[in-house]
């Protein structure tokens, strides 16, 4: 990227760089009917495939893997094996992964309302506490401050990797279901 990651612009740069990937993943997951037990189980399984890999590399402060495991267990489903994700051990890359993971909590709140009554939804209900999203964004801004183009490039690569992993998890789940 040619833009310098000024504190005020890092989030905008990430949003712009990942917009198409984000829309693609949203489209893939919109095929799941969350009011159908079988579709919801497949949705959770796909998320678990991605989340297992992402959280092990990104190391979020509030992991959701135990929540998705509990939801799957409540549906008598086992946790799937996580997909693999390279860990280049770069700060910007990790922040890009976190950007996608923490942003997914925002969508989870809306999706939780579409889950059929009686089905577990701890994972989708794991939203940010009051001010949590703002605090994450401020931490992202601080992490990006004075880091330069390489840091932002790494962050974009991390966010893109997260979206690609969610897309791959959906394809893997659909192949398993129809396979």
Short mmCIF file of C-alpha atoms in Angstrom, two decimals:
data_model
loop_
_atom_site.label_atom_id
_atom_site.label_comp_id
_atom_site.label_asym_id
_atom_site.label_seq_id
_atom_site.Cartn_x
_atom_site.Cartn_y
_atom_site.Cartn_z
CA UNK A 1 0.00 0.00 0.00
CA UNK A 2 1.14 3.51 -0.63
CA UNK A 3 -0.80 5.15 2.17
CA UNK A 4 0.96 5.84 5.40
CA UNK A 5 -1.04 4.30 8.25
CA UNK A 6 -1.89 7.51 10.05
CA UNK A 7 -3.83 6.82 13.21
CA UNK A 8 -7.01 8.26 11.69
CA UNK A 9 -6.63 6.24 8.49
CA UNK A 10 -5.64 2.72 9.47
CA UNK A 11 -9.20 1.53 10.02
CA UNK A 12 -10.36 3.17 6.80
CA UNK A 13 -7.47 1.54 4.91
CA UNK A 14 -8.33 -1.88 6.35
CA UNK A 15 -12.04 -1.42 5.62
CA UNK A 16 -11.36 -0.40 2.02
CA UNK A 17 -8.78 -3.13 1.40
CA UNK A 18 -11.06 -5.87 2.73
CA UNK A 19 -14.45 -4.65 1.54
CA UNK A 20 -14.77 -7.15 -1.33
CA UNK A 21 -13.53 -10.07 0.78
CA UNK A 22 -15.89 -9.13 3.58
CA UNK A 23 -18.85 -8.97 1.19
CA UNK A 24 -17.87 -12.32 -0.33
CA UNK A 25 -17.75 -14.02 3.08
CA UNK A 26 -21.04 -12.43 4.13
CA UNK A 27 -22.60 -13.77 0.94
CA UNK A 28 -21.29 -17.28 1.58
CA UNK A 29 -22.60 -17.36 5.13
CA UNK A 30 -25.96 -15.83 4.19
CA UNK A 31 -26.81 -19.15 2.52
CA UNK A 32 -27.18 -20.73 5.96
CA UNK A 33 -30.63 -20.56 7.52
CA UNK A 34 -30.06 -19.97 11.21
CA UNK A 35 -33.62 -20.97 12.04
CA UNK A 36 -32.87 -24.48 10.72
CA UNK A 37 -31.04 -26.75 13.16
CA UNK A 38 -29.05 -28.52 10.43
CA UNK A 39 -28.06 -25.28 8.68
CA UNK A 40 -27.17 -23.66 11.97
CA UNK A 41 -25.02 -26.65 12.94
CA UNK A 42 -23.23 -26.39 9.58
CA UNK A 43 -22.79 -22.63 10.09
CA UNK A 44 -21.24 -23.16 13.54
CA UNK A 45 -19.03 -25.96 12.25
CA UNK A 46 -17.70 -23.76 9.44
CA UNK A 47 -17.03 -20.94 11.89
CA UNK A 48 -15.30 -23.33 14.27
CA UNK A 49 -12.99 -24.55 11.48
CA UNK A 50 -11.83 -20.97 10.89
CA UNK A 51 -11.95 -19.74 14.47
CA UNK A 52 -9.70 -22.53 15.75
CA UNK A 53 -6.93 -21.48 13.39
CA UNK A 54 -7.46 -17.73 13.72
CA UNK A 55 -7.54 -17.56 17.50
CA UNK A 56 -4.41 -19.67 17.85
CA UNK A 57 -2.47 -17.15 15.73
CA UNK A 58 -4.21 -13.88 16.64
CA UNK A 59 -4.46 -14.62 20.38
CA UNK A 60 -7.48 -12.38 21.08
CA UNK A 61 -8.05 -11.12 24.61
CA UNK A 62 -11.54 -12.63 24.65
CA UNK A 63 -11.45 -15.90 22.69
CA UNK A 64 -14.76 -17.29 21.47
CA UNK A 65 -13.60 -20.82 20.69
CA UNK A 66 -14.90 -22.17 24.04
CA UNK A 67 -18.29 -20.62 23.29
CA UNK A 68 -18.60 -22.18 19.87
CA UNK A 69 -17.45 -25.51 21.33
CA UNK A 70 -20.20 -25.26 23.95
CA UNK A 71 -22.81 -24.43 21.31
CA UNK A 72 -21.75 -27.41 19.20
CA UNK A 73 -21.70 -29.71 22.24
CA UNK A 74 -25.23 -28.59 23.15
CA UNK A 75 -26.23 -29.76 19.67
CA UNK A 76 -24.38 -33.09 20.15
CA UNK A 77 -21.77 -32.05 17.61
CA UNK A 78 -18.02 -32.43 17.93
CA UNK A 79 -15.59 -29.61 17.33
CA UNK A 80 -14.15 -29.92 13.83
CA UNK A 81 -10.45 -29.84 13.16
CA UNK A 82 -9.31 -26.28 12.53
CA UNK A 83 -8.06 -25.26 9.13
CA UNK A 84 -4.41 -24.36 8.95
CA UNK A 85 -3.14 -20.81 8.97
CA UNK A 86 0.45 -19.75 8.59
CA UNK A 87 1.79 -17.61 11.41
CA UNK A 88 4.30 -15.14 10.01
CA UNK A 89 4.74 -13.73 13.53
CA UNK A 90 4.40 -10.12 12.42
CA UNK A 91 2.63 -7.58 14.60
CA UNK A 92 0.70 -5.96 11.75
CA UNK A 93 -0.50 -9.34 10.47
CA UNK A 94 -1.79 -10.28 13.92
CA UNK A 95 -3.64 -6.96 14.18
CA UNK A 96 -5.22 -7.60 10.79
CA UNK A 97 -6.48 -10.97 12.00
CA UNK A 98 -7.82 -9.30 15.14
CA UNK A 99 -9.53 -6.61 13.05
CA UNK A 100 -11.52 -9.28 11.19
CA UNK A 101 -12.21 -11.35 14.32
CA UNK A 102 -13.33 -8.43 16.47
CA UNK A 103 -15.39 -7.00 13.63
CA UNK A 104 -17.22 -10.31 13.29
CA UNK A 105 -18.62 -9.82 16.77
CA UNK A 106 -20.66 -6.90 15.40
CA UNK A 107 -22.34 -9.11 12.82
CA UNK A 108 -22.79 -11.88 15.36
CA UNK A 109 -25.13 -9.72 17.40
CA UNK A 110 -27.47 -9.35 14.43
CA UNK A 111 -27.20 -13.02 13.50
CA UNK A 112 -27.97 -14.19 17.04
CA UNK A 113 -31.49 -12.79 16.62
CA UNK A 114 -32.05 -15.11 13.64
CA UNK A 115 -31.18 -18.30 15.55
CA UNK A 116 -34.22 -20.48 16.19
CA UNK A 117 -35.52 -20.48 19.77
CA UNK A 118 -34.06 -23.32 21.79
CA UNK A 119 -30.80 -23.49 19.85
CA UNK A 120 -27.61 -22.46 21.67
CA UNK A 121 -26.14 -19.14 20.64
CA UNK A 122 -23.37 -18.24 23.06
CA UNK A 123 -20.89 -17.79 20.19
CA UNK A 124 -23.02 -15.34 18.24
CA UNK A 125 -24.06 -13.54 21.42
CA UNK A 126 -20.43 -12.88 22.41
CA UNK A 127 -20.60 -9.22 21.51
CA UNK A 128 -18.36 -6.42 22.71
CA UNK A 129 -19.24 -4.96 26.07
CA UNK A 130 -20.12 -1.30 26.26
CA UNK A 131 -17.27 0.59 24.61
CA UNK A 132 -15.45 -2.62 23.66
CA UNK A 133 -15.41 -2.04 19.90
CA UNK A 134 -14.27 1.55 20.37
CA UNK A 135 -11.53 0.37 22.75
CA UNK A 136 -10.37 -2.20 20.19
CA UNK A 137 -10.27 0.45 17.45
CA UNK A 138 -8.25 2.76 19.68
CA UNK A 139 -5.82 -0.07 20.45
CA UNK A 140 -5.51 -0.74 16.71
CA UNK A 141 -4.78 2.93 16.10
CA UNK A 142 -2.11 2.93 18.81
CA UNK A 143 -0.54 -0.22 17.39
CA UNK A 144 -0.40 1.33 13.92
CA UNK A 145 0.99 4.68 15.03
CA UNK A 146 4.37 5.44 13.47
CA UNK A 147 4.73 1.93 12.04
CA UNK A 148 4.84 2.75 8.33
CA UNK A 149 3.64 1.12 5.16
CA UNK A 150 5.05 -2.34 5.92
CA UNK A 151 2.96 -2.60 9.11
CA UNK A 152 -0.20 -1.61 7.25
CA UNK A 153 0.58 -4.03 4.43
CA UNK A 154 0.96 -6.79 7.03
CA UNK A 155 -2.33 -5.77 8.68
CA UNK A 156 -4.15 -5.91 5.36
CA UNK A 157 -2.61 -9.33 4.66
CA UNK A 158 -3.77 -10.55 8.07
CA UNK A 159 -7.32 -9.30 7.59
CA UNK A 160 -7.45 -10.78 4.09
CA UNK A 161 -6.15 -14.09 5.46
CA UNK A 162 -8.92 -14.11 8.05
CA UNK A 163 -11.63 -13.52 5.46
CA UNK A 164 -10.07 -16.14 3.16
CA UNK A 165 -10.05 -18.66 6.01
CA UNK A 166 -13.75 -18.07 6.76
CA UNK A 167 -14.50 -18.53 3.05
CA UNK A 168 -12.43 -21.74 2.93
CA UNK A 169 -14.20 -23.03 6.04
CA UNK A 170 -17.57 -22.49 4.41
CA UNK A 171 -16.47 -24.30 1.26
CA UNK A 172 -15.07 -27.16 3.36
CA UNK A 173 -18.33 -27.45 5.29
CA UNK A 174 -20.44 -27.39 2.13
CA UNK A 175 -18.22 -30.08 0.57
CA UNK A 176 -18.62 -32.22 3.70
CA UNK A 177 -22.39 -31.73 3.74
CA UNK A 178 -22.79 -32.53 0.05
CA UNK A 179 -19.88 -34.85 -0.25
#
